[in-house]
PDB file of C-alpha atoms in Angstrom:
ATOM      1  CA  UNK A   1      -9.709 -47.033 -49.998  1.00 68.00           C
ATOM      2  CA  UNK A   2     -10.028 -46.396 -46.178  1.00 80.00           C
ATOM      3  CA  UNK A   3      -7.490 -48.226 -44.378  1.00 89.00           C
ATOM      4  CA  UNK A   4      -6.088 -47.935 -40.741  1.00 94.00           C
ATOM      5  CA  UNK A   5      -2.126 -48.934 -40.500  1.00 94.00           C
ATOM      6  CA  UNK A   6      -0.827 -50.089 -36.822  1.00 95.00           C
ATOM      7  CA  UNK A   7       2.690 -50.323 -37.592  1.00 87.00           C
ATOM      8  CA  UNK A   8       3.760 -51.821 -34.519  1.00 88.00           C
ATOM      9  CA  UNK A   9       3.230 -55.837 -34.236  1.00 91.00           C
ATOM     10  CA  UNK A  10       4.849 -56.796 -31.422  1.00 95.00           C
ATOM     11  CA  UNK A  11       5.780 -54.703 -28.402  1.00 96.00           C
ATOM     12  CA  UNK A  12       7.768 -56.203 -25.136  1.00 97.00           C
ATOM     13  CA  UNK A  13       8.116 -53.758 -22.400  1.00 97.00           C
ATOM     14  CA  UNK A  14       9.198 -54.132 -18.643  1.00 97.00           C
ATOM     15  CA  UNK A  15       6.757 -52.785 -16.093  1.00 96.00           C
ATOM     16  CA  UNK A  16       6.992 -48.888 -15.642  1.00 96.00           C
ATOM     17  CA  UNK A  17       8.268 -48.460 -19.172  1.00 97.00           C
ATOM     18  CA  UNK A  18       6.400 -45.740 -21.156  1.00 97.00           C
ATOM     19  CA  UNK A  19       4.293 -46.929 -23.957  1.00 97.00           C
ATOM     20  CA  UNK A  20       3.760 -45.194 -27.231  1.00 97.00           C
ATOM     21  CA  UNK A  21       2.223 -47.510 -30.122  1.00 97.00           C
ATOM     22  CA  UNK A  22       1.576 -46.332 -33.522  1.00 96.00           C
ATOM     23  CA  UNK A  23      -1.746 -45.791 -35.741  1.00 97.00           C
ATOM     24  CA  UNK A  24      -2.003 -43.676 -38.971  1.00 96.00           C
ATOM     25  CA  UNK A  25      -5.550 -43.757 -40.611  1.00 94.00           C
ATOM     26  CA  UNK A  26      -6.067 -43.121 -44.833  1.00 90.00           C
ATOM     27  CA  UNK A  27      -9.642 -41.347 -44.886  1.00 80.00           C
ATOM     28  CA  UNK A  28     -11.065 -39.219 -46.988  1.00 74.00           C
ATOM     29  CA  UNK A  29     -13.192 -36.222 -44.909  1.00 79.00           C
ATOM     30  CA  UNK A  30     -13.827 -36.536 -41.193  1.00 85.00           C
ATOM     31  CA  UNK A  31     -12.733 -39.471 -39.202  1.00 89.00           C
ATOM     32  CA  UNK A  32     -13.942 -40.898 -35.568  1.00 91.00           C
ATOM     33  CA  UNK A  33     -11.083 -42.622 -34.516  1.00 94.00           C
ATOM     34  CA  UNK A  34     -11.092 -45.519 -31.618  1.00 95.00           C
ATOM     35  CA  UNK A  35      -8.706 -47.505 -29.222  1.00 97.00           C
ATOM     36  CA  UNK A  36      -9.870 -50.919 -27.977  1.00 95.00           C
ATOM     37  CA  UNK A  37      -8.225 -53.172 -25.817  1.00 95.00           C
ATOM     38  CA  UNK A  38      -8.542 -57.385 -26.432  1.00 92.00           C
ATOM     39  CA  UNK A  39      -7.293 -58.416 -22.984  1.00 92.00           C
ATOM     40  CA  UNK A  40      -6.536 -62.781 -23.191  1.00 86.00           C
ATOM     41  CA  UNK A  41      -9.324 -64.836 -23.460  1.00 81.00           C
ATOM     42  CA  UNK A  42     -11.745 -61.779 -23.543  1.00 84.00           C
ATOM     43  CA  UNK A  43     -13.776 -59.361 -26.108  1.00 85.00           C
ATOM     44  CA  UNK A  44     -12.925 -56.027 -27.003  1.00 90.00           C
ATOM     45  CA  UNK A  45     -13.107 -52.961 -24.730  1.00 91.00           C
ATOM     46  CA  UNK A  46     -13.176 -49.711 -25.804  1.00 91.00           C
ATOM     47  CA  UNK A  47      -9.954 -47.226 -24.300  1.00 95.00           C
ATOM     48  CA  UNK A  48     -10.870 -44.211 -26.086  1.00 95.00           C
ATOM     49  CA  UNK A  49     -12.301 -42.382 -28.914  1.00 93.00           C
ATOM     50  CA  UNK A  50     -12.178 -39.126 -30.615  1.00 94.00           C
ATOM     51  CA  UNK A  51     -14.832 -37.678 -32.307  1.00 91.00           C
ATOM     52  CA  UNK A  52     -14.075 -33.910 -32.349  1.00 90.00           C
ATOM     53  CA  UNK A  53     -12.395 -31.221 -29.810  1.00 92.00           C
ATOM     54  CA  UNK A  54      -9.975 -31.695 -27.461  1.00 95.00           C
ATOM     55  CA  UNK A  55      -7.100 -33.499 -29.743  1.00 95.00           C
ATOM     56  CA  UNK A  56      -5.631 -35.185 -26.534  1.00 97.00           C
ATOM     57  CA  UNK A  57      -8.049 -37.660 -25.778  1.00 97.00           C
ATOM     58  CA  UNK A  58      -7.692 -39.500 -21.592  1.00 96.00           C
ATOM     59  CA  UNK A  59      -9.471 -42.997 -22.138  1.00 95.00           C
ATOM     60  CA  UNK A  60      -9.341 -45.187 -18.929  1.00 94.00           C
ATOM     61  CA  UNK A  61      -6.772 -47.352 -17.330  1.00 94.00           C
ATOM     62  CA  UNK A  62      -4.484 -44.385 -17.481  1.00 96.00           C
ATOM     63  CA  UNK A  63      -4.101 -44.780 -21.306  1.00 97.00           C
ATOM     64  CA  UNK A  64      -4.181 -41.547 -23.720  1.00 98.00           C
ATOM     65  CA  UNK A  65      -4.042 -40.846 -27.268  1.00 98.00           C
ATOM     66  CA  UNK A  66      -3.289 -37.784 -29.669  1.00 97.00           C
ATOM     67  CA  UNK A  67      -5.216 -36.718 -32.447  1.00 96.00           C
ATOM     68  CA  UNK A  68      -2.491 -34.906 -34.805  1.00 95.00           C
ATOM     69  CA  UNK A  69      -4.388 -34.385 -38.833  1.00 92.00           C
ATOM     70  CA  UNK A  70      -1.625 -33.073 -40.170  1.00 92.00           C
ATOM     71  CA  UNK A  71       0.267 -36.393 -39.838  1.00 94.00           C
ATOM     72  CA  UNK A  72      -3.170 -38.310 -40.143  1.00 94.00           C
ATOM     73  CA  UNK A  73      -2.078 -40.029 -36.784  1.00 96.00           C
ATOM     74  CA  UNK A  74      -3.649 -41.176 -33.535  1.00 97.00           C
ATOM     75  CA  UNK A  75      -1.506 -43.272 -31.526  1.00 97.00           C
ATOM     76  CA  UNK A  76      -1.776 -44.368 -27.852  1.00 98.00           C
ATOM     77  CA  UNK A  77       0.193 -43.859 -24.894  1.00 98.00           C
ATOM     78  CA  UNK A  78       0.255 -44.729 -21.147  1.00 98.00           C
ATOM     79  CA  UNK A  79       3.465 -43.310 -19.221  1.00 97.00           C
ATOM     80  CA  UNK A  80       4.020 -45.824 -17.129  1.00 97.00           C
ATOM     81  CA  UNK A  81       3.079 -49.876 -18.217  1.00 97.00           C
ATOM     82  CA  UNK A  82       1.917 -52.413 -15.750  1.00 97.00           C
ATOM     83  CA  UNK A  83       1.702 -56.018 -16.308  1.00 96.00           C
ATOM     84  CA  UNK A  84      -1.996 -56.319 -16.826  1.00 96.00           C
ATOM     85  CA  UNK A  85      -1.618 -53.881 -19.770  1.00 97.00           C
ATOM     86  CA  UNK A  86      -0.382 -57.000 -21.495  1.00 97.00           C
ATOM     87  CA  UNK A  87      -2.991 -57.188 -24.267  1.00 96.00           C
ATOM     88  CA  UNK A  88      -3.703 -56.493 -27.803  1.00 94.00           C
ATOM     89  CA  UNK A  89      -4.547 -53.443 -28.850  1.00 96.00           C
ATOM     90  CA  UNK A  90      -6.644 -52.332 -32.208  1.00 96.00           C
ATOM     91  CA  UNK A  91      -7.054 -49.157 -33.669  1.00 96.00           C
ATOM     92  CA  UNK A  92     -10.005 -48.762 -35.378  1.00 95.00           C
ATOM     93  CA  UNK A  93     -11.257 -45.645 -37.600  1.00 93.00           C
ATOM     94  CA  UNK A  94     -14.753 -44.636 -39.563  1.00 89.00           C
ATOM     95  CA  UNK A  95     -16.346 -41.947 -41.179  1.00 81.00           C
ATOM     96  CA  UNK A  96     -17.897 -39.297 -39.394  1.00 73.00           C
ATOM     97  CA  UNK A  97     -21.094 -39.698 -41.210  1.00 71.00           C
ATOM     98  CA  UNK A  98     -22.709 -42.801 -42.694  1.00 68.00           C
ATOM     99  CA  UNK A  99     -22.914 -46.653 -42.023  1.00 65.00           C
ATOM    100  CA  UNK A 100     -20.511 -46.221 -38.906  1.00 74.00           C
ATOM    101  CA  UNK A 101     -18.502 -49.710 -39.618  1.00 84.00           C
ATOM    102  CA  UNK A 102     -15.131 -49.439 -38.305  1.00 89.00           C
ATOM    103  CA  UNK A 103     -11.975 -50.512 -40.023  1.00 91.00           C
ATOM    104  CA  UNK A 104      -9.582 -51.943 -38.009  1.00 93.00           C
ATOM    105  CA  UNK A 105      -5.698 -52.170 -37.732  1.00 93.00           C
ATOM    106  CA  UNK A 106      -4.018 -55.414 -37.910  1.00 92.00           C
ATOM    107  CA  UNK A 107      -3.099 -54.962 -33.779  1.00 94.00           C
ATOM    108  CA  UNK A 108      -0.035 -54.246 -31.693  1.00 95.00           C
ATOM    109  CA  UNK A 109       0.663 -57.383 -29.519  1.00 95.00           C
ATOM    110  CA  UNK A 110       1.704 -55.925 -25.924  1.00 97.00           C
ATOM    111  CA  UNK A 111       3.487 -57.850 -23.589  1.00 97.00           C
ATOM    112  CA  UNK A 112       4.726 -56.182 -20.530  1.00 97.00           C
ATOM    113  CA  UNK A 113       7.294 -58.098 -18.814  1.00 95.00           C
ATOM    114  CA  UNK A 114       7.615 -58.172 -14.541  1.00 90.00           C
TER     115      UNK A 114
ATOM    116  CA  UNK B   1     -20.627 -49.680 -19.874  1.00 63.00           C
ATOM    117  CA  UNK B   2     -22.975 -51.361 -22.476  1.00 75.00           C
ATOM    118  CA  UNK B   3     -23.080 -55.117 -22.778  1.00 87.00           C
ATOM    119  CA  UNK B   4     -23.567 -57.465 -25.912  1.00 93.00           C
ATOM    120  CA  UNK B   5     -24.236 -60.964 -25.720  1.00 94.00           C
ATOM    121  CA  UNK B   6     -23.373 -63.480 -27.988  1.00 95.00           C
ATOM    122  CA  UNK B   7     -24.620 -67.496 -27.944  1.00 96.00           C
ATOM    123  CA  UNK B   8     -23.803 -69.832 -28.124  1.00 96.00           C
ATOM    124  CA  UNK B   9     -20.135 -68.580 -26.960  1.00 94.00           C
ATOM    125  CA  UNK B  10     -18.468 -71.958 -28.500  1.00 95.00           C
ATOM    126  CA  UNK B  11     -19.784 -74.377 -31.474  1.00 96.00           C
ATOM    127  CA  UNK B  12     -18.759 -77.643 -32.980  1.00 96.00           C
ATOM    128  CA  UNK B  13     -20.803 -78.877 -35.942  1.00 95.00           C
ATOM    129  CA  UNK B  14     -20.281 -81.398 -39.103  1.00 96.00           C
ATOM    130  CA  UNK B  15     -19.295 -79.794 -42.534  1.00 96.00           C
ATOM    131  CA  UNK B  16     -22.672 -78.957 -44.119  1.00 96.00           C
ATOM    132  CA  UNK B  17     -24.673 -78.016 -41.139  1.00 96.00           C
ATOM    133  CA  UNK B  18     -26.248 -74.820 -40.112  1.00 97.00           C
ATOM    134  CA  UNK B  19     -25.124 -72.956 -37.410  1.00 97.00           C
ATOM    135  CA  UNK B  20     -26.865 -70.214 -35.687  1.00 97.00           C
ATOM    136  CA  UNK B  21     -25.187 -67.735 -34.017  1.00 97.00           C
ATOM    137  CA  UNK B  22     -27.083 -65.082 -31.888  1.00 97.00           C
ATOM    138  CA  UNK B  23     -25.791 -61.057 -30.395  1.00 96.00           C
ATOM    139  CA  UNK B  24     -27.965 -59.080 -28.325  1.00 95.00           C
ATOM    140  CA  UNK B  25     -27.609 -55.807 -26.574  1.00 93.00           C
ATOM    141  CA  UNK B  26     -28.567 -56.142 -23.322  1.00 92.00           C
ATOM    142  CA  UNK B  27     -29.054 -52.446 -22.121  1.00 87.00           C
ATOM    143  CA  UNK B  28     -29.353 -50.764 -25.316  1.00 87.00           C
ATOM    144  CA  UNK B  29     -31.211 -50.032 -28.256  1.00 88.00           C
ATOM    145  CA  UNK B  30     -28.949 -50.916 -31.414  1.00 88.00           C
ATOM    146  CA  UNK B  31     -30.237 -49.782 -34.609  1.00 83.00           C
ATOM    147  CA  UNK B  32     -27.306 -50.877 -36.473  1.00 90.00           C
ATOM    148  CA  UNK B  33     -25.292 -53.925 -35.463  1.00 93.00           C
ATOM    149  CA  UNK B  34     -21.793 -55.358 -37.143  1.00 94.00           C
ATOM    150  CA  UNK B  35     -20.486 -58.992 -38.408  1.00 96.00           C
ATOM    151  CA  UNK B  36     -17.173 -59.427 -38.252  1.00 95.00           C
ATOM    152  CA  UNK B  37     -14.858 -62.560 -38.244  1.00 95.00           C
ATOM    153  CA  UNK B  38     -11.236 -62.416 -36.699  1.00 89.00           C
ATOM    154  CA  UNK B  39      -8.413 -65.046 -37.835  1.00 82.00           C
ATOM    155  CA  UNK B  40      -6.055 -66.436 -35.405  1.00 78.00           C
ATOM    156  CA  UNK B  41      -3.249 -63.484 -34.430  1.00 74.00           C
ATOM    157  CA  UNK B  42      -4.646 -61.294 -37.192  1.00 79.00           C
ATOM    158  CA  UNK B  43      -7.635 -57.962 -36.809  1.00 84.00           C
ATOM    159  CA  UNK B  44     -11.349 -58.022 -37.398  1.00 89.00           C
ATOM    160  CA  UNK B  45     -12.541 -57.987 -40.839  1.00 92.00           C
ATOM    161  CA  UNK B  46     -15.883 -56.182 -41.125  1.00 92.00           C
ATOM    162  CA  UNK B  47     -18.477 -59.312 -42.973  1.00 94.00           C
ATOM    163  CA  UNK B  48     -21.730 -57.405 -43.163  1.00 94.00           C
ATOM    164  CA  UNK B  49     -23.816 -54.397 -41.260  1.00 92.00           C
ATOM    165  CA  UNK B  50     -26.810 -55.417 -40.438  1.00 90.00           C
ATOM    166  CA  UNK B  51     -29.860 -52.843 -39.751  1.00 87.00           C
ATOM    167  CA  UNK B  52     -32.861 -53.503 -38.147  1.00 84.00           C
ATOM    168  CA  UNK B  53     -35.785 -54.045 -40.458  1.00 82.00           C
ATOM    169  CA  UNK B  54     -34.006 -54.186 -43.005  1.00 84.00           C
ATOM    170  CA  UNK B  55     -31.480 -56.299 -45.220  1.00 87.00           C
ATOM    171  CA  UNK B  56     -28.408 -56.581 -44.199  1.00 91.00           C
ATOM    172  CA  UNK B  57     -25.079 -54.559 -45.881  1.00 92.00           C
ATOM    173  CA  UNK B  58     -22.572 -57.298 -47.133  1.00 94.00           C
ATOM    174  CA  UNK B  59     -18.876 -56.483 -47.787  1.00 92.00           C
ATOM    175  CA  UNK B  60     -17.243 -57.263 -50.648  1.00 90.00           C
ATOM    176  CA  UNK B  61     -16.190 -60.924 -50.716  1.00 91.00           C
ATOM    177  CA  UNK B  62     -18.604 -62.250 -48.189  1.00 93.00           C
ATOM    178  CA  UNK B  63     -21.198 -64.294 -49.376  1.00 93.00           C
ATOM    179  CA  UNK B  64     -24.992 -63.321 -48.590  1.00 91.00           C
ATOM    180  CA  UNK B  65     -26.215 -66.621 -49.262  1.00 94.00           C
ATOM    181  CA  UNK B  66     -23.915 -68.468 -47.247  1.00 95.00           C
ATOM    182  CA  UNK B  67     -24.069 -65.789 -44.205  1.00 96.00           C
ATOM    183  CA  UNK B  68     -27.436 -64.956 -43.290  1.00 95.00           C
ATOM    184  CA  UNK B  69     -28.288 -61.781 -40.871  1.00 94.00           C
ATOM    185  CA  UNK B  70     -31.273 -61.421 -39.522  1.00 91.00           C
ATOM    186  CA  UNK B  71     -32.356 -58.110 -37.577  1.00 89.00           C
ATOM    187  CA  UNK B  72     -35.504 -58.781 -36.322  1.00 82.00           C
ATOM    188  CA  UNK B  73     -35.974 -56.147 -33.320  1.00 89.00           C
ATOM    189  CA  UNK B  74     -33.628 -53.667 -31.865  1.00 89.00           C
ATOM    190  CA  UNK B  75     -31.557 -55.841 -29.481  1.00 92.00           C
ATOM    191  CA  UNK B  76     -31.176 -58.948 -31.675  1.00 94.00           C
ATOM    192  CA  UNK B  77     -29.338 -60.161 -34.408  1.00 94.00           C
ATOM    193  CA  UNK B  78     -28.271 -63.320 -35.958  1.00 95.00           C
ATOM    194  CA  UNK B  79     -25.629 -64.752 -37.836  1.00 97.00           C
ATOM    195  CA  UNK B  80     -26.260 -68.000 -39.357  1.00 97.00           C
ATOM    196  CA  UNK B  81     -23.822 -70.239 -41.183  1.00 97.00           C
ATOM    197  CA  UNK B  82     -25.204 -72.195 -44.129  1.00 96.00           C
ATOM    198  CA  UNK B  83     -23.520 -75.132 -44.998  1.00 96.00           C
ATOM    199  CA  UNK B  84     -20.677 -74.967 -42.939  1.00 96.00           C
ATOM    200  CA  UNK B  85     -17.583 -76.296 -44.062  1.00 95.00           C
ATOM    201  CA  UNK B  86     -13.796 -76.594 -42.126  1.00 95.00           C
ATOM    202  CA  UNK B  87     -12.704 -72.693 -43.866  1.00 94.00           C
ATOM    203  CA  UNK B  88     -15.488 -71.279 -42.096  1.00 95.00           C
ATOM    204  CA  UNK B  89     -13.759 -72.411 -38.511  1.00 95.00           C
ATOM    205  CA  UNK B  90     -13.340 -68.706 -37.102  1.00 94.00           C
ATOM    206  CA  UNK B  91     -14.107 -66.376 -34.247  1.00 94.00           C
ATOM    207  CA  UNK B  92     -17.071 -64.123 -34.592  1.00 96.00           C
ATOM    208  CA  UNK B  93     -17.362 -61.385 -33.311  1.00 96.00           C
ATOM    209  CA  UNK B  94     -20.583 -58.937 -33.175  1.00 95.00           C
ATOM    210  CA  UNK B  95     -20.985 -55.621 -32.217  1.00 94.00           C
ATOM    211  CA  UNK B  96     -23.656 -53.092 -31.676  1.00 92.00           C
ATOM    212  CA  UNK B  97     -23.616 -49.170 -32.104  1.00 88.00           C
ATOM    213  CA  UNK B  98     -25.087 -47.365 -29.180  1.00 81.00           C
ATOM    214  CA  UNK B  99     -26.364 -44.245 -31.067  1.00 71.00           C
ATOM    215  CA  UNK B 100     -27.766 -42.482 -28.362  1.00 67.00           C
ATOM    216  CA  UNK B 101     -26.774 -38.562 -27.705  1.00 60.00           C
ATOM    217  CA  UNK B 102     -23.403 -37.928 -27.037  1.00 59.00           C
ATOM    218  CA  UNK B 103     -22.198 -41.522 -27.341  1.00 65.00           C
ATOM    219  CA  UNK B 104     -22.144 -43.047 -31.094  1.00 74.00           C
ATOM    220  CA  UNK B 105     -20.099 -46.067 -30.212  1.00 82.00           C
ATOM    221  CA  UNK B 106     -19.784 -49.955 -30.615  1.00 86.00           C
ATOM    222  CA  UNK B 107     -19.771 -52.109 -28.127  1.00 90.00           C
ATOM    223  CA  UNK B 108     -18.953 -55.820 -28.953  1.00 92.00           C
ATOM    224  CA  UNK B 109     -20.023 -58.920 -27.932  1.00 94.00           C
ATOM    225  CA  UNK B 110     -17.473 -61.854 -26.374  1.00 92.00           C
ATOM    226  CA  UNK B 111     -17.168 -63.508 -29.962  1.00 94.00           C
ATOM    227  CA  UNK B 112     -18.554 -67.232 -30.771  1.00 96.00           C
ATOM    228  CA  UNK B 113     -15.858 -69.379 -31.915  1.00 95.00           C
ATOM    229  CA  UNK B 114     -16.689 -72.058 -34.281  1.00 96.00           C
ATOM    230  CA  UNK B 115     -15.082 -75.064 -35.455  1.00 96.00           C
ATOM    231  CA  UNK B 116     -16.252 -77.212 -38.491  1.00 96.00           C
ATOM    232  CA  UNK B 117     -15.210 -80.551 -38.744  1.00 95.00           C
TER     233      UNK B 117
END
C-alpha cells in the first residue's frame, strides 16, 4: 500500500536554527512528491513539489527539499528558521500517473521559539 | 497562486440534518477535485475524488450514501452530509487539481469545520 511516513512529530527550534524534517514515501513506480505548509488558523499552502529533474527542489519562503530514490526520501530544509515558520508541515506523495489523490504524512508540528 | 473557496467556512446543525458543504475554484478550471476530512492534531485522510460529470471515487471506508459529491461544472463541487450525527464533527477540507501545462497541482480550499450536536 502507498504510504508517506513523516517521522518527525514535534519539532522546537530557536530562531536561526537550521531545519531539516523528515519524509520517506512507500510507492510503487514514479512518485510526485509535495511540501505544504498549514500555518495557524489557515489552509494549506503548497512549499514545493517535485515532479522530475533537478533533485534539489527551492520552494518559497526560503524552504528546500531533496529528492534522494535510493533512500525513497524527500525531506525539507530551510537553513536558517524564523518565528513565522512556526507551522505544520505535511508531506504529501502520488503517483505520477492516474487519479492524482495525494497521500499525506501524519505532519511535523514546528514551533520556532524567539 | 490559485484560490479555492469553500462555504460555508463554519457549520452547526442537529444530529440528523443535512449539511451542505460547497468548494469552488475561483481562477481555475478543476477537472478533478478531492474530499478529505482532517481530525484534530492528526493529517488529511483522502474521503472521495470527485470528477466532473461524473460519479464520484470513494475510498475505502467512507460511505457513498452518507457523503454525497456532486460535480456539476468545472469550478464546483459539493460535499453534503446526510444525516449528520456528533462522529461526523470534523474539518473538511477540499482541494482542486490545476491540470494545466506545466503545473499538475492541488490547491486547497480554507476547510469547513462542522460540529453536530
Amino acid at each position: 500500500a502507498q504510504s508517506v511516513s513523516q517521522h518527525n512529530h514535534h519539532v522546537i527550534l530557536s530562531e536561526a536554527a537550521s531545519l531539516e524534517l523528515g519524509c520517506n514515501y512507500s510507492y510503487g513506480g514514479t512518485v510526485n512528491l509535495f511540501w505544504y505548509v498549514q500555518y495557524p488558523g489557515q489552509h494549506l499552502q503548497l512549499l514545493l513539489k517535485y515532479f522530475s529533474g533537478d533533485p534539489l527542489v527551492k520552494g518559497i519562503k526560503g524552504f528546500e527539499a531533496e529528492f534522494i530514490k535510493s533512500k525513497f526520501s524527500f525531506n525539507l530544509r530551510k537553513p536558517s528558521v524564523q518565528w513565522s515558520d512556526t507551522a505544520e508541515y505535511f508531506c504529501a506523495a502520488r503517483v505520477s500517473t492516474g487519479r492524482r489523490a495525494l497521500t499525506f504524512g501524519s505532519g511535523t508540528r514546528l514551533q520556532v521559539q524567539p | 497562486g490559485a484560490v479555492v473557496s469553500q462555504h460555508p467556512s463554519w457549520v452547526i446543525c442537529k444530529s440528523g440534518t443535512s449539511v451542505k458543504i460547497e468548494c469552488r475554484s475561483l481562477d481555475f478550471q478543476a477537472t478533478t477535485m478531492f474530499w478529505y476530512r482532517q481530525f484534530p492534531k492528526q493529517s488529511l485522510m483522502l474521503m472521495a475524488t470527485s470528477n466532473e460529470g461524473s460519479k464520484a471515487t470513494y475510498e475505502q471506508g467512507v460511505e457513498k450514501d452518507k457523503f454525497l459529491i456532486n460535480h456539476a461544472s468545472l469550478t464546483l463541487s459539493t460535499l453534503t452530509v446526510t444525516s449528520a450525527h456528533p462522529e461526523d464533527s470534523s474539518f473538511y477540507i477540499c482541494s482542486a487539481r490545476d491540470g494545466g501545462m506545466g503545473t499538475d497541482t492541488q490547491y486547497f480550499g480554507p476547510g469547513t469545520r462542522l460540529t453536530v450536536l
